[in-house]
Short mmCIF file of C-alpha atoms in Angstrom, two decimals:
data_model
loop_
_atom_site.label_atom_id
_atom_site.label_comp_id
_atom_site.label_asym_id
_atom_site.label_seq_id
_atom_site.Cartn_x
_atom_site.Cartn_y
_atom_site.Cartn_z
CA MET A 1 7.74 53.01 83.99
CA ALA A 2 5.13 50.87 84.47
CA ASN A 3 1.34 51.38 85.54
CA HIS A 4 -0.41 49.23 87.46
CA ASP A 5 -1.83 47.84 84.36
CA GLY A 6 1.19 46.51 83.31
CA MET A 7 1.24 49.27 80.64
CA ALA A 8 4.02 51.68 79.87
CA ALA A 9 3.40 55.07 81.07
CA THR A 10 4.07 58.00 78.76
CA PRO A 11 6.15 60.91 80.69
CA THR A 12 4.66 64.04 81.05
CA LEU A 13 6.26 67.08 80.89
CA CYS A 14 6.55 69.54 84.17
CA ARG A 15 3.48 72.01 84.76
CA ASN A 16 5.70 74.76 84.84
CA SER A 17 7.32 73.93 81.43
CA CYS A 18 10.48 74.23 82.57
CA GLY A 19 11.42 70.99 79.89
CA PHE A 20 11.77 68.32 82.72
CA PHE A 21 9.44 65.75 83.03
CA GLY A 22 6.82 65.71 86.02
CA ARG A 23 5.84 63.06 88.39
CA PRO A 24 2.50 62.40 88.98
CA ASP A 25 3.19 61.72 93.00
CA GLN A 26 4.62 65.39 92.85
CA ARG A 27 1.55 67.18 91.02
CA ASP A 28 3.06 66.48 87.76
CA LEU A 29 6.27 68.62 88.28
CA CYS A 30 9.58 68.04 87.87
CA SER A 31 11.81 67.78 91.46
CA LYS A 32 12.87 71.41 91.45
CA CYS A 33 10.07 72.95 90.77
CA PHE A 34 7.81 70.85 93.23
CA ARG A 35 10.64 71.81 95.91
CA GLU A 36 9.98 75.64 95.01
CA LEU A 37 6.18 75.06 95.35
CA MET A 38 6.56 73.32 98.85
CA LYS A 39 8.70 76.70 99.86
CA THR A 40 6.75 78.87 98.86
CA GLU A 41 3.39 77.27 100.19
CA ALA A 42 5.49 76.72 103.64
CA THR A 43 6.26 80.34 103.96
CA SER A 44 2.42 81.56 103.08
CA GLN A 45 1.15 79.23 105.86
CA GLY A 46 3.83 80.65 108.01
CA THR A 47 4.83 76.79 109.13
CA PRO A 48 8.44 75.27 108.47
CA ILE A 49 8.67 72.07 106.55
CA VAL A 50 10.10 69.98 108.75
CA PRO A 51 10.72 66.37 107.78
CA GLU A 52 8.74 63.52 109.65
CA ALA A 53 10.73 62.16 112.30
CA PRO A 54 10.30 58.56 113.66
CA ASN A 55 8.19 58.22 116.82
CA VAL A 56 10.70 57.72 119.08
CA PRO A 57 9.65 57.89 122.98
CA THR A 58 11.58 61.05 125.06
CA LEU A 59 12.99 59.45 128.48
CA GLN A 60 12.60 61.56 131.18
CA PRO A 61 15.26 61.94 133.32
CA ALA A 62 14.73 60.37 136.58
CA VAL A 63 17.02 63.14 138.70
CA THR A 64 15.20 66.86 138.78
CA PRO A 65 17.61 69.48 137.39
CA PRO A 66 19.31 71.65 140.01
CA GLU A 67 18.06 75.05 140.81
CA PRO A 68 18.95 77.91 138.53
CA THR A 69 21.78 79.82 139.56
CA ILE A 70 22.37 83.60 139.30
CA LYS A 71 25.11 83.32 136.34
CA GLU A 72 27.25 86.37 135.43
CA PRO A 73 27.17 87.79 131.99
CA VAL A 74 29.20 85.90 129.25
CA VAL A 75 31.33 88.22 127.65
CA ALA A 76 31.72 87.08 123.97
CA ALA A 77 35.29 86.99 122.38
CA PRO A 78 36.11 89.67 119.84
CA VAL A 79 35.87 88.16 116.85
CA VAL A 80 38.72 87.47 115.01
CA LYS A 81 38.75 88.26 111.08
CA LYS A 82 40.32 85.64 109.12
CA SER A 83 42.29 87.16 106.40
CA ASP A 84 42.64 85.70 102.92
CA ARG A 85 45.84 84.40 102.65
CA HIS A 86 45.67 84.63 98.99
CA ARG A 87 44.63 88.46 98.87
CA CYS A 88 47.05 91.39 99.99
CA SER A 89 45.72 92.54 103.28
CA VAL A 90 46.24 96.39 102.50
CA CYS A 91 44.94 96.43 98.47
CA ARG A 92 43.29 92.96 98.37
CA LYS A 93 45.35 92.51 95.18
CA LYS A 94 45.29 88.54 94.57
CA LEU A 95 48.52 86.92 94.79
CA ARG A 96 49.73 83.85 93.79
CA LEU A 97 52.06 81.75 95.62
CA ALA A 98 55.32 83.81 94.53
CA GLN A 99 54.15 87.01 95.27
CA GLN A 100 52.70 86.06 98.55
CA PHE A 101 54.67 87.83 101.76
CA GLU A 102 54.07 87.26 105.34
CA CYS A 103 54.68 89.57 107.75
CA MET A 104 55.72 89.22 111.22
CA CYS A 105 52.21 90.57 112.15
CA GLN A 106 50.86 87.15 110.74
CA GLU A 107 49.28 89.26 107.52
CA THR A 108 49.88 88.54 103.73
CA PHE A 109 51.09 91.23 101.34
CA CYS A 110 52.10 92.15 97.92
CA GLY A 111 55.38 93.20 97.22
CA GLU A 112 54.50 96.53 97.09
CA HIS A 113 53.27 96.48 101.01
CA ARG A 114 55.34 93.85 102.36
CA TYR A 115 57.51 96.27 104.94
CA ALA A 116 56.40 97.24 107.57
CA ASP A 117 56.69 101.02 107.13
CA SER A 118 54.06 101.03 104.02
CA HIS A 119 51.57 99.11 105.85
CA SER A 120 50.36 99.43 109.54
CA CYS A 121 52.29 96.43 111.06
CA SER A 122 51.26 95.79 114.89
CA PHE A 123 54.27 93.66 115.66
CA ASP A 124 57.16 95.34 117.87
CA TYR A 125 60.29 95.05 115.98
CA MET A 126 62.15 96.97 118.80
CA LYS A 127 61.09 95.04 121.59
CA ARG A 128 62.23 91.92 119.48
CA HIS A 129 65.55 93.45 118.59
CA GLN A 130 66.17 94.19 122.30
CA GLU A 131 65.41 90.73 123.17
CA ARG A 132 67.51 89.23 120.57
CA LEU A 133 70.91 91.39 121.95
CA ARG A 134 70.25 90.04 125.59
CA LYS A 135 70.28 86.68 124.33
CA ASP A 136 72.96 86.88 122.26
CA ASN A 137 75.19 89.06 124.73
CA PRO A 138 74.92 88.06 127.86
CA GLU A 139 76.24 90.34 131.18
CA VAL A 140 79.66 90.39 131.88
CA ILE A 141 80.61 90.32 135.41
CA ALA A 142 82.95 90.85 137.38
CA ALA A 143 84.40 86.90 137.79
CA LYS A 144 85.04 87.16 134.16
CA LEU A 145 87.13 90.51 134.26
CA ASP A 146 89.55 88.90 136.71
CA LYS A 147 90.35 86.16 134.57
CA ILE A 148 91.08 88.65 131.50
#
């Protein structure tokens, strides 16, 4: 670092004695202490720190916005809880790849809770079984009986 006189400036330690070197343009504080100081000053003044944006002229729309209409209240979709695939959904035990069992209800379980009767499974196995039977065993109609 060089001064305006061409002489090397001696580095000064941070005023908070954190062990790092301070900079004169940051009130002889290191970057971390200076950042914390700016945050505390901003909260004490009640104004958030906003970086200065370049002056860009804002364009006004040539078309006037339409009159606001009465809108129906928006119903928020239920929040879907994202489960952690590396933990059992029942006991929250951390699972390695070989220990993970995914149920038909799209949840991951350990070896102890992998069966439908050991966790509250929301999958309808009876309906799945009935659909599979209908698909695999088509109805016998009268035309086929005559051929036999």
